[in-house]
GROMACS .gro file of C-alpha atoms in nm:
model
  262
    1MET     CA    1  -1.572  -1.008   0.601
    2ARG     CA    2  -1.157  -1.158   0.629
    3TYR     CA    3  -1.058  -1.128   0.251
    4VAL     CA    4  -0.900  -1.493   0.163
    5ALA     CA    5  -0.666  -1.497  -0.078
    6PRO     CA    6  -0.625  -1.789  -0.390
    7THR     CA    7  -0.399  -2.031  -0.340
    8ARG     CA    8  -0.122  -2.041  -0.531
    9GLU     CA    9  -0.255  -2.347  -0.753
   10ALA     CA   10  -0.555  -2.181  -0.803
   11LEU     CA   11  -0.408  -1.842  -0.881
   12ASP     CA   12  -0.538  -1.645  -1.214
   13ARG     CA   13  -0.226  -1.550  -1.345
   14ARG     CA   14  -0.372  -1.299  -1.601
   15VAL     CA   15  -0.402  -1.047  -1.297
   16LEU     CA   16  -0.012  -0.986  -1.236
   17ALA     CA   17  -0.074  -0.864  -1.619
   18SER     CA   18  -0.284  -0.559  -1.519
   19PRO     CA   19  -0.214  -0.256  -1.210
   20PRO     CA   20  -0.114  -0.265  -0.980
   21LEU     CA   21   0.072  -0.610  -0.985
   22SER     CA   22   0.170  -0.526  -1.278
   23HIS     CA   23   0.400  -0.238  -1.148
   24TRP     CA   24   0.560  -0.506  -0.967
   25SER     CA   25   0.666  -0.756  -1.199
   26GLY     CA   26   1.037  -0.696  -1.108
   27TYR     CA   27   0.930  -0.989  -0.873
   28ALA     CA   28   0.699  -1.212  -1.082
   29ALA     CA   29   0.934  -1.486  -1.061
   30PHE     CA   30   0.824  -1.516  -0.724
   31VAL     CA   31   0.442  -1.489  -0.780
   32GLU     CA   32   0.432  -1.725  -1.105
   33GLY     CA   33   0.666  -2.015  -1.008
   34ASP     CA   34   0.538  -2.320  -0.889
   35ALA     CA   35   0.734  -2.339  -0.543
   36TRP     CA   36   0.708  -2.043  -0.265
   37PRO     CA   37   1.016  -1.851  -0.236
   38ASP     CA   38   1.180  -1.897   0.138
   39VAL     CA   39   1.347  -1.637   0.324
   40ASP     CA   40   1.700  -1.689   0.153
   41ALA     CA   41   1.594  -1.580  -0.196
   42LEU     CA   42   1.389  -1.307  -0.070
   43ASN     CA   43   1.729  -1.193   0.127
   44ALA     CA   44   1.934  -1.229  -0.230
   45CYS     CA   45   1.716  -0.926  -0.359
   46TRP     CA   46   1.804  -0.692  -0.127
   47SER     CA   47   1.964  -0.380  -0.328
   48GLY     CA   48   2.310  -0.290  -0.157
   49GLU     CA   49   2.404  -0.312   0.231
   50SER     CA   50   2.076  -0.365   0.453
   51ARG     CA   51   2.088  -0.417   0.814
   52HIS     CA   52   1.750  -0.566   0.719
   53ARG     CA   53   1.641  -0.936   0.680
   54PHE     CA   54   1.321  -1.186   0.633
   55VAL     CA   55   1.341  -1.458   0.864
   56THR     CA   56   1.069  -1.729   0.906
   57GLN     CA   57   0.785  -1.678   1.146
   58ASP     CA   58   0.827  -1.957   1.360
   59LYS     CA   59   0.766  -2.049   1.720
   60ALA     CA   60   1.166  -2.043   1.805
   61LEU     CA   61   1.163  -1.639   1.598
   62LEU     CA   62   0.837  -1.547   1.900
   63ALA     CA   63   1.029  -1.736   2.161
   64ASP     CA   64   1.202  -1.361   2.146
   65GLY     CA   65   0.892  -1.207   2.314
   66LEU     CA   66   0.953  -0.888   2.067
   67HIS     CA   67   0.633  -0.701   1.950
   68TYR     CA   68   0.672  -0.750   1.523
   69GLU     CA   69   0.779  -0.373   1.496
   70GLU     CA   70   1.006  -0.363   1.795
   71ARG     CA   71   1.192  -0.715   1.623
   72ILE     CA   72   1.255  -0.517   1.368
   73ALA     CA   73   1.403  -0.207   1.485
   74LYS     CA   74   1.616  -0.365   1.716
   75ARG     CA   75   1.707  -0.714   1.520
   76GLY     CA   76   1.653  -0.603   1.171
   77ALA     CA   77   1.458  -0.918   1.172
   78ILE     CA   78   1.140  -0.912   0.944
   79ALA     CA   79   0.902  -1.231   0.996
   80THR     CA   80   0.793  -1.351   0.711
   81ARG     CA   81   0.542  -1.653   0.719
   82PRO     CA   82   0.599  -1.903   0.503
   83ARG     CA   83   0.355  -1.970   0.189
   84ASN     CA   84   0.179  -1.647   0.311
   85TRP     CA   85   0.076  -1.398  -0.016
   86HIS     CA   86   0.051  -1.120   0.260
   87ASP     CA   87   0.361  -1.166   0.432
   88LEU     CA   88   0.535  -1.245   0.070
   89PHE     CA   89   0.379  -0.870  -0.079
   90ASN     CA   90   0.527  -0.700   0.261
   91ALA     CA   91   0.890  -0.808   0.158
   92PHE     CA   92   0.838  -0.660  -0.205
   93VAL     CA   93   0.776  -0.367  -0.055
   94TRP     CA   94   1.034  -0.411   0.210
   95LEU     CA   95   1.269  -0.438  -0.084
   96ARG     CA   96   1.151  -0.145  -0.310
   97HIS     CA   97   1.022   0.149  -0.038
   98GLY     CA   98   1.284   0.047   0.201
   99PRO     CA   99   1.299   0.447   0.365
  100LEU     CA  100   0.904   0.431   0.384
  101LYS     CA  101   0.893   0.115   0.544
  102ARG     CA  102   1.176   0.204   0.786
  103ALA     CA  103   0.976   0.548   0.891
  104LEU     CA  104   0.676   0.318   0.978
  105ASN     CA  105   0.814   0.116   1.179
  106ALA     CA  106   1.028   0.400   1.342
  107ARG     CA  107   0.702   0.560   1.429
  108GLN     CA  108   0.555   0.259   1.507
  109VAL     CA  109   0.837   0.156   1.747
  110ALA     CA  110   0.796   0.536   1.917
  111GLU     CA  111   0.425   0.483   2.006
  112ILE     CA  112   0.467   0.134   2.146
  113ALA     CA  113   0.703   0.333   2.395
  114ILE     CA  114   0.430   0.511   2.464
  115MET     CA  115   0.107   0.298   2.457
  116GLY     CA  116   0.261   0.000   2.555
  117PRO     CA  117   0.212  -0.346   2.361
  118ARG     CA  118  -0.147  -0.415   2.346
  119GLU     CA  119  -0.331  -0.089   2.338
  120ARG     CA  120  -0.316   0.120   2.036
  121SER     CA  121  -0.334   0.486   1.929
  122ARG     CA  122  -0.455   0.717   1.673
  123PRO     CA  123  -0.100   0.751   1.491
  124GLN     CA  124  -0.082   0.366   1.505
  125CYS     CA  125  -0.366   0.305   1.320
  126ALA     CA  126  -0.308   0.562   1.099
  127LEU     CA  127   0.059   0.404   1.049
  128THR     CA  128  -0.121   0.077   1.003
  129HIS     CA  129  -0.363   0.147   0.756
  130PHE     CA  130  -0.065   0.277   0.522
  131ASP     CA  131   0.093   0.006   0.568
  132GLU     CA  132  -0.185  -0.244   0.458
  133ALA     CA  133  -0.363  -0.066   0.242
  134GLY     CA  134  -0.177   0.257   0.158
  135MET     CA  135  -0.082   0.467  -0.179
  136VAL     CA  136   0.123   0.767  -0.294
  137VAL     CA  137  -0.055   0.960  -0.527
  138SER     CA  138   0.096   1.232  -0.708
  139LEU     CA  139  -0.114   1.512  -0.882
  140ARG     CA  140  -0.017   1.809  -1.118
  141ASP     CA  141  -0.382   1.964  -1.180
  142PRO     CA  142  -0.549   2.128  -0.849
  143ALA     CA  143  -0.843   2.058  -0.987
  144MET     CA  144  -0.815   1.698  -1.003
  145LEU     CA  145  -0.769   1.763  -0.638
  146ALA     CA  146  -1.070   1.939  -0.592
  147ALA     CA  147  -1.280   1.635  -0.742
  148TRP     CA  148  -1.122   1.432  -0.552
  149ASP     CA  149  -1.238   1.638  -0.220
  150THR     CA  150  -1.596   1.596  -0.303
  151HIS     CA  151  -1.566   1.247  -0.385
  152ASP     CA  152  -1.642   1.341  -0.811
  153TRP     CA  153  -1.519   0.995  -0.862
  154HIS     CA  154  -1.653   1.073  -1.253
  155ALA     CA  155  -1.483   1.367  -1.294
  156LEU     CA  156  -1.147   1.234  -1.133
  157PHE     CA  157  -1.102   0.918  -1.337
  158TRP     CA  158  -1.360   1.022  -1.647
  159THR     CA  159  -1.306   1.357  -1.700
  160PHE     CA  160  -0.918   1.382  -1.577
  161ARG     CA  161  -0.878   1.049  -1.767
  162ASP     CA  162  -0.613   1.199  -2.003
  163ALA     CA  163  -0.452   1.316  -1.728
  164TRP     CA  164  -0.392   0.943  -1.608
  165LEU     CA  165  -0.312   0.845  -1.935
  166ARG     CA  166  -0.029   1.082  -2.009
  167GLY     CA  167   0.126   1.006  -1.619
  168ASP     CA  168   0.004   1.331  -1.527
  169ALA     CA  169  -0.161   1.165  -1.221
  170ARG     CA  170   0.022   0.875  -1.079
  171VAL     CA  171  -0.052   0.617  -0.801
  172GLU     CA  172   0.203   0.382  -0.663
  173VAL     CA  173   0.020   0.133  -0.446
  174PHE     CA  174   0.225   0.033  -0.167
  175GLY     CA  175  -0.003  -0.138   0.125
  176HIS     CA  176   0.113  -0.484   0.069
  177ALA     CA  177  -0.279  -0.618   0.209
  178LEU     CA  178  -0.376  -0.387  -0.153
  179LEU     CA  179  -0.099  -0.582  -0.378
  180GLU     CA  180  -0.270  -0.955  -0.218
  181HIS     CA  181  -0.631  -0.864  -0.297
  182ALA     CA  182  -0.554  -0.770  -0.643
  183LEU     CA  183  -0.472  -1.132  -0.672
  184THR     CA  184  -0.863  -1.198  -0.725
  185PRO     CA  185  -0.961  -1.047  -1.085
  186GLY     CA  186  -1.178  -0.782  -1.146
  187LYS     CA  187  -1.204  -0.734  -0.786
  188LEU     CA  188  -1.300  -0.345  -0.675
  189LEU     CA  189  -1.014  -0.144  -0.485
  190VAL     CA  190  -1.015   0.072  -0.235
  191GLY     CA  191  -0.624   0.238  -0.058
  192LYS     CA  192  -0.579   0.492   0.174
  193ALA     CA  193  -0.387   0.718  -0.007
  194LEU     CA  194  -0.147   1.020   0.050
  195VAL     CA  195  -0.137   1.299  -0.212
  196VAL     CA  196   0.148   1.491  -0.372
  197MET     CA  197   0.144   1.770  -0.576
  198GLY     CA  198   0.373   1.862  -0.849
  199GLN     CA  199   0.674   1.703  -0.934
  200GLY     CA  200   0.937   1.527  -0.750
  201ASP     CA  201   1.067   1.214  -0.555
  202ALA     CA  202   0.675   1.194  -0.420
  203LEU     CA  203   0.794   0.851  -0.219
  204ALA     CA  204   1.121   1.039  -0.020
  205ARG     CA  205   0.884   1.320   0.056
  206CYS     CA  206   0.618   1.112   0.197
  207ALA     CA  207   0.902   0.923   0.392
  208GLU     CA  208   1.050   1.229   0.529
  209ALA     CA  209   0.730   1.392   0.639
  210ILE     CA  210   0.600   1.030   0.792
  211ALA     CA  211   0.928   0.989   0.996
  212SER     CA  212   0.938   1.359   1.136
  213GLY     CA  213   0.581   1.291   1.256
  214ALA     CA  214   0.446   1.588   1.042
  215ILE     CA  215   0.147   1.311   0.940
  216LEU     CA  216  -0.020   1.026   0.978
  217ASN     CA  217  -0.120   1.094   1.332
  218ASP     CA  218  -0.475   1.015   1.267
  219PRO     CA  219  -0.672   0.784   0.994
  220LEU     CA  220  -0.861   1.037   0.903
  221GLU     CA  221  -0.582   1.193   0.733
  222LEU     CA  222  -0.544   0.917   0.462
  223ARG     CA  223  -0.784   0.966   0.176
  224PRO     CA  224  -0.986   0.701   0.035
  225LEU     CA  225  -0.910   0.658  -0.309
  226PRO     CA  226  -1.129   0.370  -0.539
  227VAL     CA  227  -0.795   0.274  -0.732
  228SER     CA  228  -0.980   0.040  -0.962
  229GLY     CA  229  -1.099   0.386  -1.113
  230VAL     CA  230  -0.790   0.439  -1.272
  231PRO     CA  231  -0.775   0.383  -1.637
  232GLY     CA  232  -0.680   0.029  -1.733
  233TRP     CA  233  -0.655  -0.076  -1.374
  234HIS     CA  234  -1.006  -0.228  -1.408
  235PRO     CA  235  -1.163  -0.404  -1.712
  236ASP     CA  236  -1.446  -0.113  -1.696
  237THR     CA  237  -1.267   0.182  -1.697
  238GLY     CA  238  -1.371   0.233  -2.048
  239ASP     CA  239  -1.728   0.249  -1.965
  240GLU     CA  240  -1.880   0.535  -1.846
  241ALA     CA  241  -2.137   0.420  -1.638
  242PHE     CA  242  -1.871   0.200  -1.442
  243TYR     CA  243  -1.815   0.577  -1.217
  244THR     CA  244  -2.175   0.615  -1.104
  245THR     CA  245  -2.261   0.244  -1.065
  246ALA     CA  246  -1.964   0.016  -0.886
  247PRO     CA  247  -1.995   0.060  -0.506
  248CYS     CA  248  -1.664   0.135  -0.460
  249PHE     CA  249  -1.739   0.504  -0.577
  250GLN     CA  250  -1.862   0.615  -0.227
  251PRO     CA  251  -2.014   0.953  -0.188
  252LEU     CA  252  -1.910   1.203   0.081
  253ARG     CA  253  -1.964   1.183   0.431
  254ALA     CA  254  -2.073   1.483   0.566
  255GLY     CA  255  -1.844   1.703   0.780
  256ARG     CA  256  -1.550   1.512   0.589
  257VAL     CA  257  -1.281   1.750   0.510
  258TYR     CA  258  -0.940   1.632   0.410
  259PRO     CA  259  -0.603   1.754   0.514
  260ALA     CA  260  -0.375   1.960   0.232
  261PRO     CA  261  -0.168   1.767   0.006
  262LEU     CA  262   0.236   1.760   0.062
   0.00000   0.00000   0.00000
């Protein structure tokens, strides 16, 4: 069933105080205000010089006949629908994570050149899944990765609860559709993750690996993560039973094996 976000008027603004939306508080004025921001307001938020600009998606823009990704690559124009949560969160991600967005765009355009605008390759599916629902997860403890490998959600989130609370395990939600879904209070969120082990700039490592074509060549490379299980990300994470009863915590499918982390 297609997700329908709450209207701006009906939005329960308490969702903005909890992850993942609380991590985007720098853009809270665009979400909390009574009026929708226009592309000029969004473009004023670019840091430094950028060839990219948000442009209103209308018939005149679409008359150029370009694919969405090609328009970004050729003209730096990011088509943005007015009064639209999905595209607003997409703008936020562009503003914060430009290198990752540019890497995805370059890969998409390269695939379009091979497949044409109407067909979609396995790499394109992987790139799109990450763009829409992706997250970058940083881990330090191999035992946490082992629990994730087997979908031992109780161990990953409850046994290793302190690691999440200390910041030894961190999640950066990247997918703008996932952020949009977080507008619904208490919604069980499941994202598609890239995993980085150790310290350092996890986002930069992912951007480099995507740009080089080393990763995101198949959707099965992405690990599902019921991110609502991260302590503090859902009202029920203080209840141990949550991790064995909530429908977002699915068992591992037979034969499913995940790739090594970055």
